[in-house]
PDB file of C-alpha atoms in Angstrom:
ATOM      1  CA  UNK A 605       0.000   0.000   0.000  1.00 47.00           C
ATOM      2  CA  UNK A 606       1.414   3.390  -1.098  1.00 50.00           C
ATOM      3  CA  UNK A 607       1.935   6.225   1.434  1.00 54.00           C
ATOM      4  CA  UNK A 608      -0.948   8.223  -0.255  1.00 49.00           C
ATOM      5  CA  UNK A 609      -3.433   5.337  -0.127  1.00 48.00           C
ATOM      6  CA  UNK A 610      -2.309   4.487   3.499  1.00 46.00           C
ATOM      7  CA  UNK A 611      -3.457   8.709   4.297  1.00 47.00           C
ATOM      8  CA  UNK A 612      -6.821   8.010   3.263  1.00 63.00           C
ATOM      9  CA  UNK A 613      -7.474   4.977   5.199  1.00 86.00           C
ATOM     10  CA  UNK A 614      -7.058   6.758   8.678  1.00 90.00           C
ATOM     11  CA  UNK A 615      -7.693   9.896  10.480  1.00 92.00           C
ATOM     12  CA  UNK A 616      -5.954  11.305  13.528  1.00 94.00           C
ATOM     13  CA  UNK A 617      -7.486  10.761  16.679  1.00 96.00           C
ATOM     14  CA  UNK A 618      -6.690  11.833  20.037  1.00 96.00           C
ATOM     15  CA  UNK A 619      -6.660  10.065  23.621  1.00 95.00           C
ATOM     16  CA  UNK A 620      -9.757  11.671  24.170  1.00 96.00           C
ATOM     17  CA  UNK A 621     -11.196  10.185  20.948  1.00 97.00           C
ATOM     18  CA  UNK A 622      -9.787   6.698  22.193  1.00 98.00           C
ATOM     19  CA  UNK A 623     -12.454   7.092  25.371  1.00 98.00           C
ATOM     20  CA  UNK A 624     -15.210   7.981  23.083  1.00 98.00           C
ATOM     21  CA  UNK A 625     -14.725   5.156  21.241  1.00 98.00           C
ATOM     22  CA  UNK A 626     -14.278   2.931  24.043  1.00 99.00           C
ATOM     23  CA  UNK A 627     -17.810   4.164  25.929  1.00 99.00           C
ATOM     24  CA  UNK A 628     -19.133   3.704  22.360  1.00 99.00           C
ATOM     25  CA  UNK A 629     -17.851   0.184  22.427  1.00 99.00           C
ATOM     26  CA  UNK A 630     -19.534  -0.455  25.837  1.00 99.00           C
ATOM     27  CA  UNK A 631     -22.818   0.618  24.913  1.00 99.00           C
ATOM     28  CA  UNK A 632     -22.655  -1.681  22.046  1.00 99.00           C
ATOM     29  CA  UNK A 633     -21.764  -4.769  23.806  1.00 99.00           C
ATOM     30  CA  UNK A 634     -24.264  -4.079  26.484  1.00 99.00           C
ATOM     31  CA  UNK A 635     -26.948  -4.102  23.663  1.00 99.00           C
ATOM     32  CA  UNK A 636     -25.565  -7.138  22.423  1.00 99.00           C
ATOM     33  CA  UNK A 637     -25.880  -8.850  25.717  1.00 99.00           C
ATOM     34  CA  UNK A 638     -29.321  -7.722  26.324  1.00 99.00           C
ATOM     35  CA  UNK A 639     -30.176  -8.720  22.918  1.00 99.00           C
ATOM     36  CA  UNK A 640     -28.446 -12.045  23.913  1.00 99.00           C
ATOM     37  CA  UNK A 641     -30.538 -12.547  26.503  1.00 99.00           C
ATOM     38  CA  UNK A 642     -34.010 -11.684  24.954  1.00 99.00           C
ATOM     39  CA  UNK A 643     -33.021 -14.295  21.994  1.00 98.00           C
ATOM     40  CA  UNK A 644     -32.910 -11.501  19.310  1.00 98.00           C
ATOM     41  CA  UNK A 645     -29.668 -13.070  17.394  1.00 98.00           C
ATOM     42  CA  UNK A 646     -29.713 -10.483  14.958  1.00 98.00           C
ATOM     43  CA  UNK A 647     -29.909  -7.690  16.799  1.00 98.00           C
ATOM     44  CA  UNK A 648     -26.990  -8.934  18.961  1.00 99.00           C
ATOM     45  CA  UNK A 649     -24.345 -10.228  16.421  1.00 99.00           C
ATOM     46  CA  UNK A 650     -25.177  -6.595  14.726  1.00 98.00           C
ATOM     47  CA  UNK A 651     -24.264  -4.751  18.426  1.00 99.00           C
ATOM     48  CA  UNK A 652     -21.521  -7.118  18.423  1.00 99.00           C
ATOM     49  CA  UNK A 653     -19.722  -6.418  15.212  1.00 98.00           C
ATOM     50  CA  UNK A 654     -20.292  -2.302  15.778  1.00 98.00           C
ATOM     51  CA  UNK A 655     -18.909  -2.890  19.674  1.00 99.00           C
ATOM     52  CA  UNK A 656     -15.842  -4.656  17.872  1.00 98.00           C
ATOM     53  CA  UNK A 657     -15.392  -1.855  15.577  1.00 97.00           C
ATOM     54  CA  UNK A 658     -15.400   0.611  18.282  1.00 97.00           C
ATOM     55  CA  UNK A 659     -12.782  -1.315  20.146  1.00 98.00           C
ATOM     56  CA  UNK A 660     -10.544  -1.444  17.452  1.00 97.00           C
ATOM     57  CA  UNK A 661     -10.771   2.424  17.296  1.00 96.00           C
ATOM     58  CA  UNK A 662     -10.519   3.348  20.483  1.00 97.00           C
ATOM     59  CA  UNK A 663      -7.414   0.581  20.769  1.00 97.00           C
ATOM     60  CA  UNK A 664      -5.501   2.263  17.620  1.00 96.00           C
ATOM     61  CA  UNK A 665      -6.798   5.784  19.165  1.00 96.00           C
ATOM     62  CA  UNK A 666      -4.782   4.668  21.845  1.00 97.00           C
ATOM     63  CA  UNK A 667      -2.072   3.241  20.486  1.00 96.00           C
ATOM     64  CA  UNK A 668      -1.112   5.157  17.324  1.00 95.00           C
ATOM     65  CA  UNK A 669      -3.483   8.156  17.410  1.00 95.00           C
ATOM     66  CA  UNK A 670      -5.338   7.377  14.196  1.00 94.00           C
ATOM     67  CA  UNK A 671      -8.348   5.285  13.561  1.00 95.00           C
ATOM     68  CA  UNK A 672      -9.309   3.287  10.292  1.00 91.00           C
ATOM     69  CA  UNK A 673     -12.119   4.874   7.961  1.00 90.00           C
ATOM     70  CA  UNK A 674     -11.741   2.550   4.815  1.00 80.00           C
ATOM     71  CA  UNK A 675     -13.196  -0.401   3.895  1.00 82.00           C
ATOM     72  CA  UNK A 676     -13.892  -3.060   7.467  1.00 78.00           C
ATOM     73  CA  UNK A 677     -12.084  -6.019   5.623  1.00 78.00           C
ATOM     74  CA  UNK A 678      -8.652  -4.116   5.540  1.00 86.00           C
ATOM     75  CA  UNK A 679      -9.429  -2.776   9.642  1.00 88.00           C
ATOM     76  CA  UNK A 680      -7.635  -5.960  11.186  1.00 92.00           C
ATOM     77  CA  UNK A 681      -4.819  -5.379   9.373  1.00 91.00           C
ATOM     78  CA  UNK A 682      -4.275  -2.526  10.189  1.00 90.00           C
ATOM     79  CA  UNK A 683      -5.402  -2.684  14.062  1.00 94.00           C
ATOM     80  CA  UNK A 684      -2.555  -5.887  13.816  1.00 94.00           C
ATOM     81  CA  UNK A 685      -0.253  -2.906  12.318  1.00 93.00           C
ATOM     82  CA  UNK A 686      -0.673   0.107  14.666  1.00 93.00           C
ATOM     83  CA  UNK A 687      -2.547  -1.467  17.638  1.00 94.00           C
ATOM     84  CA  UNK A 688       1.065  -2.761  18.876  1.00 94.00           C
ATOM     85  CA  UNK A 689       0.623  -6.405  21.070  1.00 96.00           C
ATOM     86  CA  UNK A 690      -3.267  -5.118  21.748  1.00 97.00           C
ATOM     87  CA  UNK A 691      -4.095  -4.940  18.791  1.00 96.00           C
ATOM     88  CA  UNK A 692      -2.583  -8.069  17.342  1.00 97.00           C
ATOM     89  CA  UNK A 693      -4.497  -9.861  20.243  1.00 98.00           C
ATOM     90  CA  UNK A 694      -8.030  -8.123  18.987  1.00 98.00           C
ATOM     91  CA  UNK A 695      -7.276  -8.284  15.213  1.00 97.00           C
ATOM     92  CA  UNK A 696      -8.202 -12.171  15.821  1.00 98.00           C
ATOM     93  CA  UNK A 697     -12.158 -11.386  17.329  1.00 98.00           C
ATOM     94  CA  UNK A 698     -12.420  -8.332  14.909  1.00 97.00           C
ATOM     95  CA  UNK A 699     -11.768 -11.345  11.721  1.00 97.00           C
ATOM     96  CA  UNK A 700     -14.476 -13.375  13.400  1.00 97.00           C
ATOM     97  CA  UNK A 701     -17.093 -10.388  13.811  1.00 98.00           C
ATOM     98  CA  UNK A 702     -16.855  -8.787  10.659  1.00 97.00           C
ATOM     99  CA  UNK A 703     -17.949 -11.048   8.274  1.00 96.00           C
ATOM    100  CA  UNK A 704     -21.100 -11.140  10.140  1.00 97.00           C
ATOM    101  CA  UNK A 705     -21.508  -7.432   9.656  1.00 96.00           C
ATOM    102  CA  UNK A 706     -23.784  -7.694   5.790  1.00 95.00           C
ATOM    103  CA  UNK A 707     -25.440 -10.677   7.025  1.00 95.00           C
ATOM    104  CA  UNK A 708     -27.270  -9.164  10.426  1.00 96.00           C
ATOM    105  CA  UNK A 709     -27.711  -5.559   8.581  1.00 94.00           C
ATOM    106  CA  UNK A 710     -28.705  -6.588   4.998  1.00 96.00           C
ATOM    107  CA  UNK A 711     -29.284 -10.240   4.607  1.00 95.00           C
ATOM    108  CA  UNK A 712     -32.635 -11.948   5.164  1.00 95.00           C
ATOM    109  CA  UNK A 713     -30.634 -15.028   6.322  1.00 93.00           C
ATOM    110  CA  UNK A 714     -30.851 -15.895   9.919  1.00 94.00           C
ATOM    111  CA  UNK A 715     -27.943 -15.729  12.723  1.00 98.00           C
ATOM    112  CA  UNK A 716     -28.152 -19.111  14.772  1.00 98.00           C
ATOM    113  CA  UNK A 717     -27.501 -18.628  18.287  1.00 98.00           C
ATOM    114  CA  UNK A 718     -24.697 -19.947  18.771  1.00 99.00           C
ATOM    115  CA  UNK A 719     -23.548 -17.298  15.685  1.00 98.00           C
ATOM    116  CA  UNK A 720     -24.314 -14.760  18.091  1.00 99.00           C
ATOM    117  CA  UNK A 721     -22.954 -15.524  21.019  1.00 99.00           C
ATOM    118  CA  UNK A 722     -19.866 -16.424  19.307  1.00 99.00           C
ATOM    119  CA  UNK A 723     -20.019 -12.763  18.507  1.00 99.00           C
ATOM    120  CA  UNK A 724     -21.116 -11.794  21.637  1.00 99.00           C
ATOM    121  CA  UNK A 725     -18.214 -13.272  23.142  1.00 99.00           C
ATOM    122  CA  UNK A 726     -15.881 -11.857  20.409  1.00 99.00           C
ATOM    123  CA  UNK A 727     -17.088  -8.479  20.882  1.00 99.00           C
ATOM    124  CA  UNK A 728     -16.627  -8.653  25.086  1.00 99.00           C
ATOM    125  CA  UNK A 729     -12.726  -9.752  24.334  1.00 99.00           C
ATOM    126  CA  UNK A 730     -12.148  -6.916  22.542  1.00 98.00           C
ATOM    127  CA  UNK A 731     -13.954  -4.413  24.494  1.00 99.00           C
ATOM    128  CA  UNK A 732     -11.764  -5.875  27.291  1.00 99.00           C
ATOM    129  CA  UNK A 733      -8.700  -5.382  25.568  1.00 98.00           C
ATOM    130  CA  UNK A 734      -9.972  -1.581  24.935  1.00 98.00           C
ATOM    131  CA  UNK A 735     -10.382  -0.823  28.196  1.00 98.00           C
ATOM    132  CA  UNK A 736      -6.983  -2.040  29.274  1.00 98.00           C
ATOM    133  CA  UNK A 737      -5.573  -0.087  26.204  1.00 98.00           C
ATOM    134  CA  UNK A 738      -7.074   3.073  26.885  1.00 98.00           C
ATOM    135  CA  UNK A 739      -6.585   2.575  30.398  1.00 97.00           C
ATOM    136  CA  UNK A 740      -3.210   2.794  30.128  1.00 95.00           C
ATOM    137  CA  UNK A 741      -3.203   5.598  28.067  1.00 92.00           C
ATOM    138  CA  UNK A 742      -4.828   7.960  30.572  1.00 91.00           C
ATOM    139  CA  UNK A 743      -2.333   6.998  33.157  1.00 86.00           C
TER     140      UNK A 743
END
C-alpha cells in the first residue's frame, strides 16, 4: 500500500477520541448482551460487530493516534499494524465479527444462536482489551 493510499485509510485521533470510542464500544456490547438474553440473534451479532469496531478504534486511538475509515475487511490489518501487542491480540475477534456485519444488517438469512454468542463473546474480548488499552493511556 502506497503512502498516499495508506493517508486516506485513517484519520488522527486523540486520547480523548480513544475514550469515546471505548464508551461507544460499551454501549454496544451491552446491547448485544441484552439482545443475547431476549433471543434476538440479529440484533446482537449486529451490536456485536459495531462494539468490535469501536474497540478497534478506540485501541488504535490509543495506540497510534489514528483510527481506520476505509473499507472493514482491511481494519484488522491494520489494528494488527498500529494497535502494537493489543491490537494483534483483537485483530483475531475483529476477523471473526466482521464477516457477520452484511449478514445481520442486509441479509434476510438468519444468525443461529450460537452465531451470536460467538459474537457476543468476540465483541466482550475486545472491548476488554480496549479498556486495558485506553486505560493505560490515561495513566
Amino acid at each position: 500500500m502506497t503512502a498516499a493510499r495508506r493517508q486516506t485509510t485513517t484519520r488522527p485521533a486523540s486520547a480523548a477520541d480513544a475514550r469515546a470510542y471505548l464508551d461507544k464500544a460499551l454501549e454496544f456490547l451491552r446491547a448485544a448482551e441484552d439482545s443475547l438474553e431476549l433471543g434476538n440473534r440479529v440484533a446482537a451479532a449486529g451490536n456485536a460487530v459495531h462494539a468490535g469496531i469501536a474497540a478497534a478504534d478506540a485501541i488504535t486511538a490509543a495506540r497510534a493516534t489514528v483510527v481506520w475509515k476505509g473499507e472493514h475487511s482491511q481494519s484488522p490489518a491494520h489494528l494488527e499494524r498500529v494497535g502494537g501487542d493489543d491490537g494483534r491480540k483483537a485483530a483475531p475477534h475483529l476477523r471473526r465479527l466482521l464477516p457477520l456485519k452484511n449478514r445481520a444488517e442486509y441479509d434476510p438469512d438468519p444468525i443461529s444462536a450460537a452465531e451470536a454468542k460467538a459474537a457476543v463473546t468476540a465483541a466482550a474480548r475486545m472491548v476488554r482489551i480496549a479498556e486495558l488499552t485506553v486505560k493505560q493511556v490515561e495513566r
